[in-house]
Amino acid sequence: MTREHYIPFNKEFLLEQQIAAFAENPEKVSDFKKLFEIIEHYYHYESFNLNRNLKQHYALYDPDLSEKEREQFINKSNFPVFKETLLKVLERGNYYRINQTALDEAFNESDLVGLNLAIDFNAFKDFELYARGHHKAKEKVKKYFF
């Protein structure tokens, strides 16, 4: 089984459970609350920096920015740094890379509604596809002929 970076409880629930465990000692409760706050601030700061890093290093390549807006990011945006940061965010978010074999298989199989999808991958210099979660289902599709 793949190890994920997810705790299936919200932080307030975890804090309440730990405080209940230390209920007989108010000093321990206070110390634990301080430790909890420090850890929370650390992860918040780390996430904030990852987000800021993504924005800065993507800005030069952002098609939604005007040429004038993009000029200020010349020599400040770095695509390899952007890609490395994005991969770190995807990994921490429990995304996994779809390999080429799985991608080829998906394009060769028919879909549920009968659409044929064709993508010209030569139009891209580089591409990767990521997904999250594991779900398999069987669907019964009725086809109507008019």
Coordinates of N, CA, C and O in Angstrom, one line a residue:
M1 N 0.8 -1.2 0.0 CA 0.0 0.0 0.0 C 0.9 1.2 0.0 O 1.9 1.3 0.7
T2 N 0.5 2.2 -0.8 CA 1.2 3.5 -0.9 C 1.0 4.3 0.4 O -0.1 4.5 0.8
R3 N 2.1 4.8 0.9 CA 2.1 5.7 2.1 C 1.6 7.1 1.6 O 2.2 7.7 0.7
E4 N 0.6 7.6 2.3 CA 0.1 8.9 1.9 C 0.5 9.9 3.0 O 0.8 9.6 4.1
H5 N 0.4 11.2 2.6 CA 0.7 12.3 3.6 C -0.6 12.9 4.1 O -0.9 14.1 3.9
Y6 N -1.4 12.1 4.6 CA -2.8 12.5 5.0 C -3.1 11.9 6.3 O -3.0 10.7 6.5
I7 N -3.6 12.7 7.3 CA -4.1 12.2 8.5 C -5.6 12.4 8.5 O -6.1 13.5 8.3
P8 N -6.4 11.3 8.6 CA -7.8 11.4 8.4 C -8.6 12.0 9.5 O -9.7 11.6 9.8
F9 N -8.0 12.9 10.2 CA -8.7 13.7 11.3 C -8.4 15.2 11.1 O -7.3 15.5 10.6
N10 N -9.3 16.0 11.5 CA -8.9 17.4 11.4 C -8.1 17.8 12.7 O -8.1 17.1 13.7
K11 N -7.3 18.9 12.5 CA -6.3 19.2 13.6 C -7.0 19.6 14.9 O -6.4 19.3 16.0
E12 N -8.2 20.1 14.9 CA -8.9 20.5 16.1 C -9.2 19.2 16.9 O -9.1 19.2 18.1
F13 N -9.7 18.2 16.2 CA -10.0 16.9 16.8 C -8.7 16.3 17.5 O -8.8 15.9 18.7
L14 N -7.6 16.3 16.8 CA -6.4 15.8 17.4 C -5.9 16.6 18.6 O -5.5 16.0 19.6
L15 N -6.1 17.9 18.5 CA -5.7 18.8 19.6 C -6.6 18.5 20.8 O -6.1 18.3 22.0
E16 N -7.9 18.4 20.6 CA -8.8 18.0 21.7 C -8.5 16.7 22.4 O -8.5 16.6 23.6
Q17 N -8.1 15.7 21.5 CA -7.8 14.4 22.1 C -6.5 14.4 23.0 O -6.5 13.8 24.0
Q18 N -5.5 15.2 22.5 CA -4.3 15.3 23.3 C -4.5 16.1 24.6 O -4.0 15.7 25.6
I19 N -5.3 17.1 24.5 CA -5.6 17.9 25.7 C -6.3 17.1 26.7 O -6.1 17.2 27.9
A20 N -7.3 16.3 26.2 CA -8.0 15.4 27.1 C -7.0 14.4 27.8 O -7.2 14.1 29.0
A21 N -6.0 13.9 27.1 CA -5.0 13.0 27.7 C -4.2 13.7 28.8 O -3.7 13.0 29.7
F22 N -4.0 15.0 28.7 CA -3.2 15.8 29.6 C -4.1 16.5 30.6 O -3.6 17.4 31.3
A23 N -5.3 16.2 30.7 CA -6.3 17.1 31.4 C -5.9 17.2 32.9 O -6.2 18.3 33.5
E24 N -5.3 16.3 33.5 CA -5.0 16.4 34.9 C -3.8 17.3 35.2 O -3.6 17.7 36.3
N25 N -3.1 17.7 34.2 CA -1.9 18.6 34.4 C -2.0 19.8 33.5 O -1.7 19.8 32.3
P26 N -2.5 21.0 34.0 CA -2.7 22.2 33.2 C -1.4 22.7 32.6 O -1.4 23.3 31.5
E27 N -0.3 22.4 33.2 CA 1.0 22.9 32.6 C 1.3 22.1 31.3 O 1.8 22.6 30.4
K28 N 1.1 20.8 31.4 CA 1.3 20.0 30.2 C 0.3 20.4 29.1 O 0.7 20.4 27.9
V29 N -0.9 20.7 29.4 CA -1.9 21.2 28.4 C -1.4 22.4 27.8 O -1.4 22.6 26.5
S30 N -0.9 23.4 28.6 CA -0.4 24.6 28.0 C 0.8 24.4 27.1 O 0.9 25.0 26.0
D31 N 1.7 23.5 27.6 CA 2.9 23.2 26.8 C 2.6 22.6 25.5 O 3.1 22.9 24.4
F32 N 1.6 21.7 25.5 CA 1.2 21.0 24.3 C 0.5 21.9 23.3 O 0.8 21.8 22.1
K33 N -0.3 22.8 23.8 CA -0.9 23.8 23.0 C 0.1 24.7 22.3 O 0.0 25.0 21.1
K34 N 1.1 25.1 23.0 CA 2.2 25.9 22.4 C 3.0 25.1 21.3 O 3.3 25.6 20.3
L35 N 3.3 23.8 21.6 CA 3.9 23.0 20.6 C 3.1 22.8 19.4 O 3.6 22.9 18.3
F36 N 1.8 22.6 19.6 CA 0.8 22.4 18.5 C 0.8 23.6 17.6 O 0.8 23.5 16.4
E37 N 0.8 24.8 18.2 CA 0.8 26.1 17.5 C 2.1 26.2 16.7 O 2.1 26.7 15.6
I38 N 3.2 25.9 17.3 CA 4.5 26.0 16.6 C 4.5 25.1 15.4 O 4.9 25.5 14.3
I39 N 4.1 23.9 15.5 CA 4.0 22.9 14.4 C 3.1 23.4 13.3 O 3.4 23.4 12.1
E40 N 1.9 23.9 13.7 CA 0.9 24.5 12.8 C 1.5 25.7 12.0 O 1.4 25.7 10.8
H41 N 2.2 26.6 12.7 CA 2.8 27.7 12.0 C 3.9 27.3 11.1 O 4.1 27.9 10.0
Y42 N 4.7 26.3 11.5 CA 5.8 25.8 10.6 C 5.2 25.3 9.3 O 5.7 25.7 8.2
Y43 N 4.2 24.5 9.3 CA 3.6 23.9 8.1 C 2.9 25.0 7.3 O 2.9 25.0 6.0
H44 N 2.3 25.9 7.9 CA 1.6 27.1 7.2 C 2.7 27.9 6.5 O 2.5 28.2 5.3
Y45 N 3.8 28.2 7.2 CA 4.9 28.9 6.5 C 5.5 28.2 5.4 O 5.7 28.8 4.3
E46 N 5.7 26.9 5.5 CA 6.2 26.1 4.5 C 5.3 26.1 3.2 O 5.8 26.2 2.1
S47 N 4.0 25.9 3.5 CA 3.1 25.9 2.4 C 3.0 27.3 1.7 O 2.9 27.4 0.5
F48 N 3.0 28.3 2.5 CA 3.0 29.7 1.9 C 4.2 29.9 1.0 O 4.1 30.4 -0.1
N49 N 5.4 29.4 1.4 CA 6.6 29.6 0.6 C 6.5 28.8 -0.7 O 7.0 29.2 -1.7
L50 N 6.0 27.6 -0.6 CA 5.9 26.7 -1.8 C 4.9 27.4 -2.8 O 5.2 27.5 -4.0
N51 N 3.8 28.0 -2.3 CA 2.9 28.7 -3.2 C 3.5 29.9 -3.8 O 3.4 30.2 -5.0
R52 N 4.2 30.7 -3.0 CA 4.9 31.9 -3.5 C 5.9 31.5 -4.5 O 6.0 32.2 -5.6
N53 N 6.7 30.5 -4.3 CA 7.7 30.0 -5.2 C 7.1 29.6 -6.5 O 7.6 29.9 -7.6
L54 N 6.0 28.8 -6.5 CA 5.3 28.4 -7.7 C 4.8 29.6 -8.5 O 5.1 29.7 -9.7
K55 N 4.2 30.6 -7.8 CA 3.7 31.8 -8.6 C 4.9 32.6 -9.2 O 4.8 33.0 -10.4
Q56 N 6.0 32.8 -8.5 CA 7.1 33.6 -9.0 C 7.7 32.9 -10.2 O 8.0 33.5 -11.2
H57 N 8.0 31.6 -10.1 CA 8.7 30.9 -11.2 C 7.8 30.5 -12.3 O 8.3 30.2 -13.4
Y58 N 6.5 30.6 -12.2 CA 5.6 30.4 -13.3 C 5.2 31.7 -14.0 O 4.9 31.6 -15.2
A59 N 5.4 32.8 -13.4 CA 4.9 34.1 -13.9 C 5.3 34.4 -15.3 O 4.6 34.9 -16.1
L60 N 6.6 34.1 -15.6 CA 7.1 34.5 -17.0 C 6.4 33.6 -18.1 O 6.4 34.1 -19.2
Y61 N 5.9 32.5 -17.7 CA 5.2 31.6 -18.7 C 3.7 31.6 -18.6 O 3.1 30.9 -19.3
D62 N 3.2 32.5 -17.7 CA 1.7 32.5 -17.5 C 1.1 33.2 -18.7 O 1.3 34.4 -19.0
P63 N 0.2 32.5 -19.5 CA -0.4 33.1 -20.7 C -1.4 34.2 -20.3 O -1.8 34.9 -21.2
D64 N -1.9 34.2 -19.1 CA -2.9 35.2 -18.7 C -2.3 36.6 -18.3 O -3.0 37.5 -18.2
L65 N -1.0 36.6 -18.2 CA -0.3 37.9 -17.9 C 0.0 38.6 -19.2 O 0.3 38.0 -20.2
S66 N -0.1 40.0 -19.2 CA 0.2 40.8 -20.4 C 1.7 40.8 -20.5 O 2.5 40.4 -19.6
E67 N 2.2 41.2 -21.7 CA 3.6 41.3 -22.0 C 4.3 42.2 -21.0 O 5.4 41.9 -20.5
K68 N 3.6 43.3 -20.7 CA 4.2 44.3 -19.7 C 4.3 43.7 -18.3 O 5.3 43.9 -17.6
E69 N 3.3 42.9 -17.9 CA 3.4 42.3 -16.6 C 4.5 41.2 -16.5 O 5.1 41.0 -15.5
R70 N 4.6 40.5 -17.6 CA 5.6 39.4 -17.7 C 7.1 40.0 -17.6 O 8.0 39.3 -17.1
E71 N 7.3 41.2 -18.1 CA 8.6 41.8 -18.2 C 9.3 41.8 -16.8 O 10.5 41.7 -16.7
Q72 N 8.5 42.1 -15.8 CA 9.1 42.2 -14.4 C 9.6 40.8 -13.9 O 10.3 40.8 -12.9
F73 N 9.3 39.7 -14.6 CA 9.7 38.4 -14.1 C 10.9 37.9 -14.9 O 11.3 36.8 -14.7
I74 N 11.4 38.6 -15.9 CA 12.5 38.2 -16.7 C 13.7 38.1 -15.7 O 14.0 39.0 -14.9
N75 N 14.4 37.0 -15.8 CA 15.6 36.6 -14.9 C 15.1 36.4 -13.4 O 16.0 36.2 -12.6
K76 N 13.8 36.3 -13.2 CA 13.3 36.0 -11.8 C 12.6 34.7 -11.9 O 12.5 34.0 -10.9
S77 N 12.0 34.3 -13.0 CA 11.3 33.1 -13.2 C 12.2 32.0 -13.7 O 13.0 32.3 -14.6
N78 N 12.1 30.8 -13.2 CA 12.9 29.7 -13.6 C 12.1 28.5 -13.7 O 11.6 28.0 -12.7
F79 N 11.8 28.0 -15.0 CA 10.9 26.9 -15.2 C 11.4 25.6 -14.5 O 10.5 25.0 -13.9
P80 N 12.7 25.3 -14.5 CA 13.1 24.0 -13.8 C 12.8 24.1 -12.3 O 12.3 23.1 -11.7
V81 N 12.9 25.3 -11.7 CA 12.6 25.5 -10.3 C 11.1 25.3 -10.1 O 10.6 24.7 -9.1
F82 N 10.3 25.9 -11.0 CA 8.8 25.8 -10.9 C 8.4 24.3 -11.0 O 7.6 23.9 -10.2
K83 N 9.0 23.6 -11.9 CA 8.6 22.2 -12.1 C 9.0 21.4 -10.9 O 8.2 20.6 -10.4
E84 N 10.2 21.6 -10.3 CA 10.6 20.9 -9.1 C 9.7 21.2 -7.9 O 9.3 20.3 -7.2
T85 N 9.3 22.4 -7.8 CA 8.4 22.8 -6.7 C 7.0 22.2 -6.9 O 6.4 21.7 -6.0
L86 N 6.5 22.2 -8.1 CA 5.2 21.6 -8.4 C 5.2 20.1 -8.1 O 4.3 19.6 -7.6
L87 N 6.3 19.4 -8.5 CA 6.4 18.0 -8.2 C 6.4 17.7 -6.7 O 5.8 16.8 -6.3
K88 N 7.0 18.6 -5.9 CA 7.0 18.5 -4.5 C 5.6 18.6 -3.9 O 5.1 17.9 -3.1
V89 N 4.8 19.6 -4.5 CA 3.5 19.9 -4.0 C 2.6 18.7 -4.4 O 1.8 18.2 -3.6
L90 N 2.7 18.2 -5.6 CA 1.9 17.0 -6.1 C 2.2 15.8 -5.2 O 1.3 15.1 -4.8
E91 N 3.5 15.6 -4.9 CA 3.8 14.4 -4.0 C 3.2 14.6 -2.6 O 2.6 13.6 -2.1
R92 N 3.3 15.7 -2.1 CA 2.7 15.9 -0.7 C 1.2 15.9 -0.7 O 0.6 15.6 0.3
G93 N 0.6 16.1 -1.9 CA -0.8 16.1 -2.0 C -1.3 14.7 -2.4 O -2.5 14.5 -2.8
N94 N -0.4 13.7 -2.4 CA -0.8 12.3 -2.7 C -1.1 12.1 -4.2 O -1.9 11.2 -4.5
Y95 N -0.6 12.9 -5.1 CA -0.8 12.6 -6.5 C 0.3 11.6 -6.9 O 1.4 11.6 -6.4
Y96 N 0.0 10.9 -7.9 CA 1.0 9.9 -8.5 C 1.0 10.1 -10.0 O 0.0 10.5 -10.6
R97 N 2.1 9.9 -10.6 CA 2.3 10.1 -12.0 C 1.7 8.9 -12.8 O 1.9 7.8 -12.5
I98 N 1.0 9.3 -13.8 CA 0.4 8.3 -14.8 C 1.5 7.9 -15.8 O 2.0 8.8 -16.5
N99 N 1.9 6.7 -15.8 CA 3.0 6.3 -16.7 C 2.5 6.2 -18.2 O 1.3 6.2 -18.4
Q100 N 3.4 6.2 -19.1 CA 3.1 6.1 -20.5 C 2.3 4.9 -20.9 O 1.4 5.0 -21.7
T101 N 2.5 3.8 -20.3 CA 1.8 2.6 -20.6 C 0.3 2.7 -20.2 O -0.6 2.4 -21.0
A102 N 0.1 3.3 -19.0 CA -1.3 3.5 -18.6 C -2.0 4.5 -19.5 O -3.2 4.4 -19.8
L103 N -1.3 5.5 -19.9 CA -1.8 6.6 -20.8 C -2.2 6.0 -22.2 O -3.3 6.2 -22.7
D104 N -1.3 5.2 -22.7 CA -1.5 4.5 -24.0 C -2.8 3.6 -23.9 O -3.6 3.6 -24.8
E105 N -2.8 2.9 -22.8 CA -4.0 1.9 -22.6 C -5.3 2.7 -22.6 O -6.3 2.3 -23.1
A106 N -5.3 3.9 -21.9 CA -6.5 4.7 -21.8 C -6.9 5.2 -23.1 O -8.1 5.2 -23.4
F107 N -6.0 5.6 -24.0 CA -6.4 6.1 -25.3 C -6.8 5.0 -26.2 O -7.6 5.2 -27.1
N108 N -6.3 3.8 -26.0 CA -6.7 2.7 -26.9 C -8.1 2.0 -26.5 O -8.7 1.5 -27.4
E109 N -8.5 2.2 -25.3 CA -9.7 1.6 -24.8 C -10.8 2.6 -25.1 O -10.6 3.8 -25.2
S110 N -12.0 2.1 -25.3 CA -13.2 3.0 -25.6 C -13.7 3.5 -24.2 O -13.5 2.9 -23.2
D111 N -14.3 4.7 -24.3 CA -14.8 5.3 -23.0 C -16.3 4.9 -22.9 O -16.9 4.3 -23.8
L112 N -16.9 5.4 -21.9 CA -18.3 5.0 -21.6 C -19.3 5.6 -22.6 O -20.3 5.0 -22.9
V113 N -19.0 6.8 -23.1 CA -20.0 7.4 -24.0 C -19.6 7.4 -25.4 O -20.3 8.0 -26.3
G114 N -18.6 6.7 -25.8 CA -18.3 6.5 -27.2 C -17.5 7.6 -27.8 O -17.5 7.7 -29.1
L115 N -16.9 8.5 -27.1 CA -16.1 9.6 -27.6 C -14.7 9.1 -27.9 O -14.1 8.4 -27.1
N116 N -14.1 9.4 -29.1 CA -12.7 9.1 -29.4 C -11.9 10.3 -29.1 O -12.2 11.4 -29.7
L117 N -10.9 10.2 -28.3 CA -10.1 11.4 -27.9 C -8.8 11.2 -28.6 O -8.1 10.2 -28.6
A118 N -8.4 12.3 -29.3 CA -7.1 12.3 -29.9 C -6.3 13.6 -29.5 O -6.9 14.7 -29.6
I119 N -5.1 13.4 -29.0 CA -4.3 14.5 -28.6 C -3.0 14.4 -29.4 O -2.4 13.4 -29.4
D120 N -2.6 15.6 -29.9 CA -1.3 15.6 -30.6 C -0.2 15.9 -29.6 O 0.0 17.1 -29.2
F121 N 0.4 14.9 -29.1 CA 1.5 15.1 -28.0 C 2.7 15.8 -28.6 O 3.5 16.2 -27.8
N122 N 2.9 15.8 -29.9 CA 4.0 16.5 -30.5 C 3.9 18.0 -30.3 O 4.9 18.7 -30.5
A123 N 2.7 18.5 -29.9 CA 2.5 19.9 -29.7 C 3.1 20.4 -28.4 O 3.2 21.6 -28.1
F124 N 3.5 19.4 -27.6 CA 4.0 19.8 -26.2 C 5.5 19.4 -26.2 O 5.9 18.3 -26.6
K125 N 6.3 20.3 -25.6 CA 7.7 20.0 -25.4 C 7.8 18.9 -24.3 O 8.7 18.0 -24.4
D126 N 7.0 19.1 -23.3 CA 7.1 18.2 -22.1 C 5.7 18.1 -21.5 O 5.0 19.1 -21.5
F127 N 5.3 16.9 -21.1 CA 4.0 16.7 -20.4 C 4.1 15.6 -19.5 O 4.8 14.6 -19.7
E128 N 3.3 15.7 -18.4 CA 3.2 14.7 -17.4 C 1.7 14.7 -16.9 O 1.2 15.8 -16.9
L129 N 1.2 13.6 -16.6 CA -0.2 13.5 -16.1 C -0.2 12.9 -14.7 O 0.5 11.9 -14.5
Y130 N -0.9 13.5 -13.8 CA -0.9 13.1 -12.4 C -2.4 12.8 -12.0 O -3.3 13.5 -12.6
A131 N -2.6 11.9 -11.1 CA -3.9 11.6 -10.6 C -3.8 11.4 -9.1 O -2.7 11.2 -8.5
R132 N -5.0 11.4 -8.5 CA -5.0 11.2 -7.0 C -6.2 10.3 -6.7 O -7.3 10.4 -7.3
G133 N -6.0 9.4 -5.8 CA -7.1 8.5 -5.4 C -7.1 7.2 -6.2 O -6.4 7.0 -7.2
H134 N -7.8 6.2 -5.6 CA -7.9 4.9 -6.3 C -9.4 4.6 -6.3 O -10.0 4.4 -5.3
H135 N -9.9 4.4 -7.5 CA -11.3 4.1 -7.6 C -11.5 3.3 -8.9 O -11.1 3.6 -10.0
K136 N -12.1 2.1 -8.7 CA -12.5 1.3 -9.8 C -14.0 1.0 -9.7 O -14.5 0.8 -8.6
A137 N -14.6 1.1 -10.8 CA -16.1 0.8 -10.9 C -16.5 0.2 -12.2 O -15.8 0.4 -13.2
K138 N -17.5 -0.6 -12.1 CA -18.1 -1.1 -13.4 C -19.4 -0.4 -13.7 O -20.2 -0.2 -12.8
E139 N -19.5 0.0 -14.9 CA -20.7 0.7 -15.3 C -21.4 -0.1 -16.4 O -20.8 -0.7 -17.3
K140 N -22.7 -0.1 -16.4 CA -23.5 -0.7 -17.4 C -24.0 0.4 -18.3 O -24.7 1.3 -17.8
V141 N -23.7 0.4 -19.6 CA -24.0 1.4 -20.5 C -25.0 0.9 -21.5 O -24.8 -0.1 -22.2
K142 N -26.2 1.6 -21.6 CA -27.2 1.2 -22.6 C -26.9 2.0 -23.8 O -26.7 3.2 -23.8
K143 N -27.0 1.3 -25.0 CA -26.8 2.1 -26.2 C -28.2 2.1 -26.9 O -28.8 1.0 -27.1
Y144 N -28.6 3.2 -27.3 CA -29.8 3.4 -28.0 C -29.5 3.7 -29.5 O -28.7 4.5 -29.8
F145 N -30.2 3.0 -30.4 CA -30.0 3.2 -31.8 C -31.3 3.8 -32.3 O -32.4 3.3 -32.1
F146 N -31.2 5.0 -32.9 CA -32.4 5.7 -33.4 C -32.5 5.6 -34.9 O -31.6 5.7 -35.6

